[in-house]
Amino acid sequence: MSTITASLCFLSGNKNPIKTLNLSPSISISNSNSNSVRSWSSHVVKTSSSNSNRLSFNCKSASTIPFVSSKNYEFSDGSSEVELRLQLGAQDIQSYKDISVDANDNSLKIRIQRYGSLITLIETDHLFDKIKPAETIWYIDDDQLVVNLKKQDPDLKWPDIVESWDSLTVGSLQLLQGTAIFIVGDSTEINETVAREIAVGIGYTPLTTKELLETYAKQTIDSWVLSEGSDSVAEAESAILESLSSHVRAVVATLGGQQGAARRADKWQHLYAGFTVWLSQTEATDKDSAKEEARRHIQDARLAYSKADVVVKLQGWDSDQTQSVAQASLRAIKQLVLSDKNLPGKKSLYVRLGCRGDWPNIKPPGWAPSAGDDATLT
């Protein structure tokens, strides 16, 4: 039985505030500025001790981060805490009562009173990670307002105060630890576009199985399907994925459609070598239908894509929104790894043992799929 926990978020453009409804179970919905595309992101943690999954949804896009700032600040990470220095300049602060610092787990709002009006210096609902708001300290140092925020996770290095595309691309490297990323879904074009965006952003090598297959076969995928059938293409892509499974620091875009290996449950043996992102297109238009669809997908083991670590839901597609989808993917991977920091090492162990298909319950060395779940070879 799957346990689903989430909160519902609507992001509807730069000028509109974010509205959060605490629901359980529910889903996060991110509406981009474009009317033609919406994106949802989630991640699934599959524990080794049981068959239960924890499904967590996150929402945000590069174009809709609610972040208001004077743009005149200094930021530093001091391990257990982060420090923010804001230039007050000629703000004419009369007393400490003129300053308001409102901090919560994932949000920060700093305002000053001037001539009877409140001026917002910084406002964000998406700090790079969670803080301990009760331990927030602030003071004035000459012409700067200094705010110290205690991190909930002292081991996580913050590239910046806010979680954005730039900070995620930098911050993801410490979490991935070189682990590859595989992009799956029914659209080869979308897979390739998003994979390239992620790879360029984090400095990984972009690879596409379509290009590798067409170079090998000296024909297009379409002509290959017509001449030999989709099964032949899927088998060939599976062989390509086997060769790529030992690659590190790569983002691999896989084939979409029936000819894609990721569409087949028996072809995931080597996809488990990296973090898998399912770009799932949906026709859901409201939270209830999106929530129900997500629940069905995760619980329906017959759908091969449900094996993915991360699910990003798309309503429509516009290439202008590529970075938004890439950011949703990285954010979900980030939350996934933070929920279990051993995952990159576990992926590495899985590869070193030969990608035997025993993910996530890795068996001892010497185990073989033909020997059964509890058997080991001597």
Coordinates of C-alpha atoms in Angstrom, one line a residue:
M1 CA 0.0 0.0 0.0
S2 CA 1.5 3.3 -1.0
T3 CA 1.6 6.3 1.3
I4 CA 1.2 9.6 -0.4
T5 CA 2.1 12.9 1.3
A6 CA 2.3 16.3 -0.4
S7 CA 1.1 19.9 -0.4
L8 CA -0.8 21.6 -3.2
C9 CA 0.9 24.7 -4.7
F10 CA -0.3 26.9 -7.6
L11 CA 2.2 29.0 -9.4
S12 CA 0.5 31.3 -11.9
G13 CA 3.0 33.8 -13.0
N14 CA 5.6 36.3 -11.8
K15 CA 3.0 38.9 -10.7
N16 CA 0.7 36.6 -8.8
P17 CA 1.5 35.4 -5.3
I18 CA 1.9 31.7 -4.5
K19 CA -1.0 30.0 -2.8
T20 CA -0.4 27.0 -0.7
L21 CA -3.1 24.6 0.5
N22 CA -2.0 21.9 3.0
L23 CA -3.7 18.7 1.8
S24 CA -3.0 15.1 2.3
P25 CA -2.9 13.3 0.0
S26 CA -2.5 15.9 -2.7
I27 CA -0.3 17.1 -5.5
S28 CA 1.8 20.1 -6.4
I29 CA 0.8 22.0 -9.5
S30 CA 3.1 24.5 -11.3
N31 CA 1.5 26.8 -13.9
S32 CA 4.1 28.4 -16.1
N33 CA 3.7 31.9 -17.7
S34 CA 2.8 30.2 -21.0
N35 CA -0.8 29.1 -21.3
S36 CA 0.3 26.1 -23.3
V37 CA 2.3 24.2 -20.7
R38 CA 2.1 23.4 -17.1
S39 CA 4.5 21.2 -15.1
W40 CA 4.2 19.1 -12.0
S41 CA 7.2 17.5 -10.3
S42 CA 7.4 14.7 -7.8
H43 CA 9.8 12.1 -6.5
V44 CA 9.3 8.6 -5.2
V45 CA 11.4 7.0 -2.5
K46 CA 11.3 3.2 -2.8
T47 CA 12.5 1.7 0.5
S48 CA 14.4 -1.5 0.7
S49 CA 12.6 -2.7 3.8
S50 CA 9.1 -2.8 2.4
N51 CA 7.1 -2.5 -0.7
S52 CA 5.7 0.9 0.2
N53 CA 6.6 4.1 -1.7
R54 CA 6.6 7.6 -0.4
L55 CA 5.4 10.0 -3.1
S56 CA 6.3 13.6 -2.6
F57 CA 5.4 16.4 -4.9
N58 CA 7.2 19.7 -5.4
C59 CA 6.4 22.6 -7.6
K60 CA 8.4 25.5 -9.0
S61 CA 9.6 26.8 -12.3
A62 CA 12.5 29.1 -13.3
S63 CA 10.1 31.7 -14.6
T64 CA 7.8 31.7 -11.6
I65 CA 10.0 31.7 -8.5
P66 CA 8.3 34.2 -6.1
F67 CA 11.6 36.1 -5.2
V68 CA 11.6 39.8 -4.5
S69 CA 15.0 41.3 -3.7
S70 CA 16.9 44.6 -3.7
K71 CA 19.6 42.6 -5.6
N72 CA 22.1 44.3 -3.4
Y73 CA 23.1 41.6 -0.9
E74 CA 26.1 39.5 0.0
F75 CA 25.7 35.8 0.8
S76 CA 27.9 33.3 2.5
D77 CA 27.6 29.7 3.8
G78 CA 29.3 29.0 7.1
S79 CA 28.5 25.3 7.3
S80 CA 25.9 25.2 10.1
E81 CA 24.4 28.6 9.2
V82 CA 24.2 31.0 6.2
E83 CA 24.7 34.7 6.4
L84 CA 22.9 37.4 4.4
R85 CA 24.1 40.9 4.3
L86 CA 21.8 43.6 2.8
Q87 CA 22.9 47.1 2.0
L88 CA 20.7 49.6 3.8
G89 CA 22.5 52.6 2.3
A90 CA 20.3 55.7 2.7
Q91 CA 17.3 53.9 4.1
D92 CA 17.4 56.2 7.1
I93 CA 16.7 53.5 9.7
Q94 CA 15.7 55.2 13.0
S95 CA 15.5 52.1 15.2
Y96 CA 15.4 48.4 15.2
K97 CA 11.6 48.6 15.3
D98 CA 11.8 49.8 11.7
I99 CA 13.1 46.4 10.6
S100 CA 10.9 43.2 10.2
V101 CA 12.6 39.8 9.6
D102 CA 10.0 37.1 9.2
A103 CA 11.6 33.6 8.8
N104 CA 9.9 30.2 8.4
D105 CA 11.2 26.8 7.5
N106 CA 11.5 27.5 3.8
S107 CA 10.7 31.2 3.5
L108 CA 12.1 34.6 4.3
K109 CA 10.7 38.1 4.2
I110 CA 12.7 41.2 5.2
R111 CA 11.0 44.6 5.3
I112 CA 11.8 48.0 6.6
Q113 CA 9.6 50.9 7.7
R114 CA 10.4 54.2 6.0
Y115 CA 8.3 57.3 6.0
G116 CA 5.3 55.4 7.1
S117 CA 5.6 52.8 4.3
L118 CA 6.9 49.2 4.4
I119 CA 9.6 48.5 1.8
T120 CA 10.4 44.8 1.0
L121 CA 14.1 44.1 0.7
I122 CA 13.8 40.3 0.2
E123 CA 10.8 38.0 0.0
T124 CA 11.0 34.4 -1.1
D125 CA 9.0 31.2 -0.4
H126 CA 11.9 29.0 -1.7
L127 CA 15.0 29.2 0.4
F128 CA 17.6 26.8 -0.9
D129 CA 16.8 24.4 1.9
K130 CA 15.1 24.4 5.3
I131 CA 16.2 26.5 8.2
K132 CA 15.5 26.6 11.9
P133 CA 13.5 29.8 12.1
A134 CA 13.6 30.1 15.9
E135 CA 17.4 30.4 15.8
T136 CA 17.4 33.3 13.3
I137 CA 19.6 36.2 14.4
W138 CA 19.8 39.7 12.8
Y139 CA 21.6 42.9 13.6
I140 CA 22.9 46.1 11.9
D141 CA 26.6 46.3 11.0
D142 CA 27.4 49.9 9.8
D143 CA 25.2 50.3 6.8
Q144 CA 24.3 46.6 6.4
L145 CA 21.5 44.5 7.8
V146 CA 23.1 41.1 8.7
V147 CA 20.8 38.0 9.0
N148 CA 22.1 34.7 10.2
L149 CA 19.9 31.6 9.4
K150 CA 20.6 28.3 11.0
K151 CA 20.4 25.4 8.5
Q152 CA 18.4 22.3 9.3
D153 CA 21.0 20.3 7.3
P154 CA 24.5 21.6 8.1
D155 CA 26.1 19.2 5.6
L156 CA 24.3 20.8 2.6
K157 CA 26.3 23.6 1.0
W158 CA 24.1 26.5 -0.1
P159 CA 25.2 28.2 -3.4
D160 CA 22.7 31.1 -2.7
I161 CA 20.0 32.1 -0.4
V162 CA 17.2 31.2 -2.8
E163 CA 16.6 28.0 -4.8
S164 CA 16.8 29.0 -8.4
W165 CA 18.0 27.4 -11.7
D166 CA 21.5 28.8 -11.1
S167 CA 21.7 27.6 -7.4
L168 CA 20.3 24.2 -8.3
T169 CA 22.7 23.6 -11.1
V170 CA 25.6 24.3 -8.7
G171 CA 24.1 22.7 -5.7
S172 CA 23.1 19.5 -7.4
L173 CA 26.7 18.4 -8.0
Q174 CA 27.4 17.8 -4.3
L175 CA 24.3 15.6 -4.1
L176 CA 24.6 13.7 -7.4
Q177 CA 28.3 12.8 -6.7
G178 CA 28.8 12.0 -10.4
T179 CA 25.7 9.7 -10.7
A180 CA 24.3 9.7 -14.2
I181 CA 20.7 10.9 -15.0
F182 CA 18.4 9.1 -17.4
I183 CA 15.5 10.9 -18.9
V184 CA 12.5 8.7 -19.9
G185 CA 9.1 9.4 -21.3
D186 CA 6.9 9.0 -24.4
S187 CA 8.4 11.9 -26.4
T188 CA 12.0 11.5 -27.7
E189 CA 12.1 15.1 -28.6
I190 CA 11.2 16.3 -25.1
N191 CA 13.5 13.8 -23.5
E192 CA 16.4 15.1 -25.6
T193 CA 15.6 18.8 -25.1
V194 CA 15.4 18.5 -21.3
A195 CA 18.4 16.2 -21.0
R196 CA 20.5 18.7 -22.9
E197 CA 19.4 21.6 -20.7
I198 CA 20.2 19.7 -17.5
A199 CA 23.5 18.5 -18.8
V200 CA 24.7 22.0 -19.9
G201 CA 23.4 23.4 -16.6
I202 CA 25.3 21.0 -14.3
G203 CA 28.3 20.4 -16.5
Y204 CA 27.5 16.8 -17.4
T205 CA 27.9 15.1 -20.8
P206 CA 24.6 15.1 -22.8
L207 CA 24.0 11.8 -24.6
T208 CA 21.0 10.5 -26.6
T209 CA 20.3 6.9 -27.4
K210 CA 18.6 7.9 -30.6
E211 CA 21.8 9.4 -32.0
L212 CA 23.9 6.5 -30.9
L213 CA 21.4 4.0 -32.4
E214 CA 21.1 5.8 -35.7
T215 CA 24.9 6.1 -36.0
Y216 CA 25.2 2.4 -35.3
A217 CA 22.4 1.3 -37.7
K218 CA 23.1 3.9 -40.3
Q219 CA 19.3 4.6 -40.6
T220 CA 16.7 6.6 -38.8
I221 CA 14.7 5.1 -35.9
D222 CA 11.5 5.4 -38.0
S223 CA 12.9 3.4 -40.8
W224 CA 14.3 0.8 -38.4
V225 CA 10.9 0.4 -36.8
L226 CA 9.3 0.0 -40.3
S227 CA 11.8 -2.6 -41.4
E228 CA 12.4 -4.6 -38.2
G229 CA 9.7 -3.6 -35.7
S230 CA 9.8 -1.7 -32.4
D231 CA 11.0 -4.8 -30.5
S232 CA 14.2 -4.8 -32.4
V233 CA 14.8 -1.1 -31.7
A234 CA 14.0 -1.7 -28.0
E235 CA 16.5 -4.5 -27.8
A236 CA 19.2 -2.4 -29.4
E237 CA 18.5 0.5 -27.1
S238 CA 18.7 -1.9 -24.1
A239 CA 22.2 -2.9 -25.3
I240 CA 23.2 0.8 -25.6
L241 CA 21.9 1.4 -22.0
E242 CA 24.0 -1.4 -20.8
S243 CA 27.1 0.2 -22.2
L244 CA 26.1 3.6 -20.8
S245 CA 25.3 2.2 -17.3
S246 CA 28.9 2.6 -16.2
H247 CA 29.2 6.2 -17.4
V248 CA 29.3 9.0 -14.7
R249 CA 28.5 12.6 -15.1
A250 CA 26.2 12.1 -18.0
V251 CA 22.6 12.9 -18.8
V252 CA 21.1 10.3 -21.1
A253 CA 18.0 11.0 -23.2
T254 CA 16.2 7.8 -24.1
L255 CA 13.8 6.9 -26.8
G256 CA 10.1 7.6 -26.4
G257 CA 7.2 5.5 -27.6
Q258 CA 6.7 1.8 -28.1
Q259 CA 10.2 1.4 -29.4
G260 CA 11.8 2.8 -26.2
A261 CA 13.4 0.3 -23.8
A262 CA 12.1 2.4 -20.9
R263 CA 8.6 1.6 -21.9
R264 CA 9.2 -2.1 -21.1
A265 CA 9.4 -3.3 -17.5
D266 CA 12.0 -5.9 -18.4
K267 CA 14.4 -3.4 -19.8
W268 CA 15.1 -1.3 -16.6
Q269 CA 18.1 -3.3 -15.4
H270 CA 20.6 -0.7 -16.5
L271 CA 18.4 2.4 -16.1
Y272 CA 18.6 1.8 -12.3
A273 CA 22.3 2.7 -12.6
G274 CA 21.4 6.4 -12.5
F275 CA 18.6 8.7 -11.3
T276 CA 15.7 8.3 -13.6
V277 CA 13.4 11.2 -14.5
W278 CA 10.0 10.4 -16.1
L279 CA 8.6 13.3 -18.2
S280 CA 5.0 12.4 -18.0
Q281 CA 2.5 14.2 -20.2
T282 CA -1.0 14.6 -18.7
E283 CA -4.4 16.1 -19.6
A284 CA -5.2 16.7 -16.0
T285 CA -6.6 20.2 -15.4
D286 CA -7.2 20.3 -11.7
K287 CA -5.6 19.0 -8.5
D288 CA -8.0 16.1 -8.0
S289 CA -7.6 14.5 -11.4
A290 CA -3.8 15.1 -11.3
K291 CA -3.6 13.6 -7.8
E292 CA -5.6 10.5 -8.9
E293 CA -3.5 10.1 -12.1
A294 CA -0.3 10.3 -10.1
R295 CA -1.6 7.7 -7.6
R296 CA -2.6 5.3 -10.3
H297 CA 0.7 5.6 -12.1
I298 CA 2.8 5.0 -9.0
Q299 CA 0.7 2.1 -7.8
D300 CA 0.3 0.4 -11.2
A301 CA 3.4 -1.7 -11.5
R302 CA 2.4 -2.6 -15.1
L303 CA 3.4 0.8 -16.3
A304 CA 7.2 0.6 -16.7
Y305 CA 7.7 4.3 -16.3
S306 CA 6.4 4.1 -12.8
K307 CA 9.8 2.6 -11.9
A308 CA 11.4 6.1 -12.3
D309 CA 12.9 7.8 -9.3
V310 CA 11.4 11.2 -10.3
V311 CA 8.2 12.1 -12.1
V312 CA 7.6 15.5 -13.8
K313 CA 4.1 16.0 -15.1
L314 CA 3.6 18.2 -18.2
Q315 CA 0.4 19.5 -19.6
G316 CA 1.3 20.5 -23.2
W317 CA 4.8 21.3 -24.3
D318 CA 6.6 24.5 -25.3
S319 CA 10.4 24.4 -25.9
D320 CA 10.5 27.9 -24.3
Q321 CA 9.7 26.2 -21.0
T322 CA 12.6 23.7 -21.2
Q323 CA 14.5 25.3 -18.3
S324 CA 11.4 25.2 -16.1
V325 CA 11.0 21.5 -16.7
A326 CA 14.7 20.9 -16.2
Q327 CA 14.6 22.9 -12.9
A328 CA 11.6 20.8 -11.7
S329 CA 13.6 17.7 -12.5
L330 CA 16.7 18.8 -10.6
R331 CA 14.6 20.0 -7.6
A332 CA 12.9 16.7 -7.3
I333 CA 16.2 14.8 -7.5
K334 CA 17.6 17.1 -4.9
Q335 CA 14.7 16.3 -2.5
L336 CA 15.0 12.6 -3.3
V337 CA 18.7 12.6 -2.3
L338 CA 18.2 14.7 0.7
S339 CA 15.6 12.2 1.9
D340 CA 18.3 9.4 1.7
K341 CA 21.9 10.7 1.3
N342 CA 23.1 7.1 0.7
L343 CA 21.3 6.9 -2.7
P344 CA 24.3 8.0 -4.8
G345 CA 26.6 5.5 -3.1
K346 CA 23.9 2.8 -3.4
K347 CA 23.6 3.6 -7.2
S348 CA 27.4 3.3 -7.4
L349 CA 27.4 -0.1 -5.6
Y350 CA 24.6 -1.3 -7.9
V351 CA 26.8 -0.5 -10.9
R352 CA 29.9 -2.1 -9.5
L353 CA 28.0 -5.3 -8.8
G354 CA 27.0 -5.5 -12.5
C355 CA 23.5 -3.9 -12.7
R356 CA 21.9 -7.2 -12.0
G357 CA 18.3 -5.9 -11.7
D358 CA 18.2 -6.1 -7.9
W359 CA 17.3 -2.5 -7.3
P360 CA 16.5 -1.2 -4.7
N361 CA 17.1 -4.4 -2.6
I362 CA 20.7 -5.0 -3.6
K363 CA 21.7 -8.6 -3.0
P364 CA 25.2 -9.7 -1.8
P365 CA 28.0 -10.3 -4.3
G366 CA 27.6 -13.6 -6.2
W367 CA 23.8 -13.3 -6.4
A368 CA 22.3 -13.9 -9.9
P369 CA 18.8 -13.1 -11.1
S370 CA 18.3 -16.8 -12.0
A371 CA 19.0 -17.8 -8.4
G372 CA 15.9 -16.2 -7.0
D373 CA 15.4 -13.4 -4.5
D374 CA 16.9 -15.1 -1.5
A375 CA 19.6 -17.2 -3.1
T376 CA 23.3 -16.5 -3.5
L377 CA 25.9 -18.3 -5.5
T378 CA 28.9 -19.9 -3.8

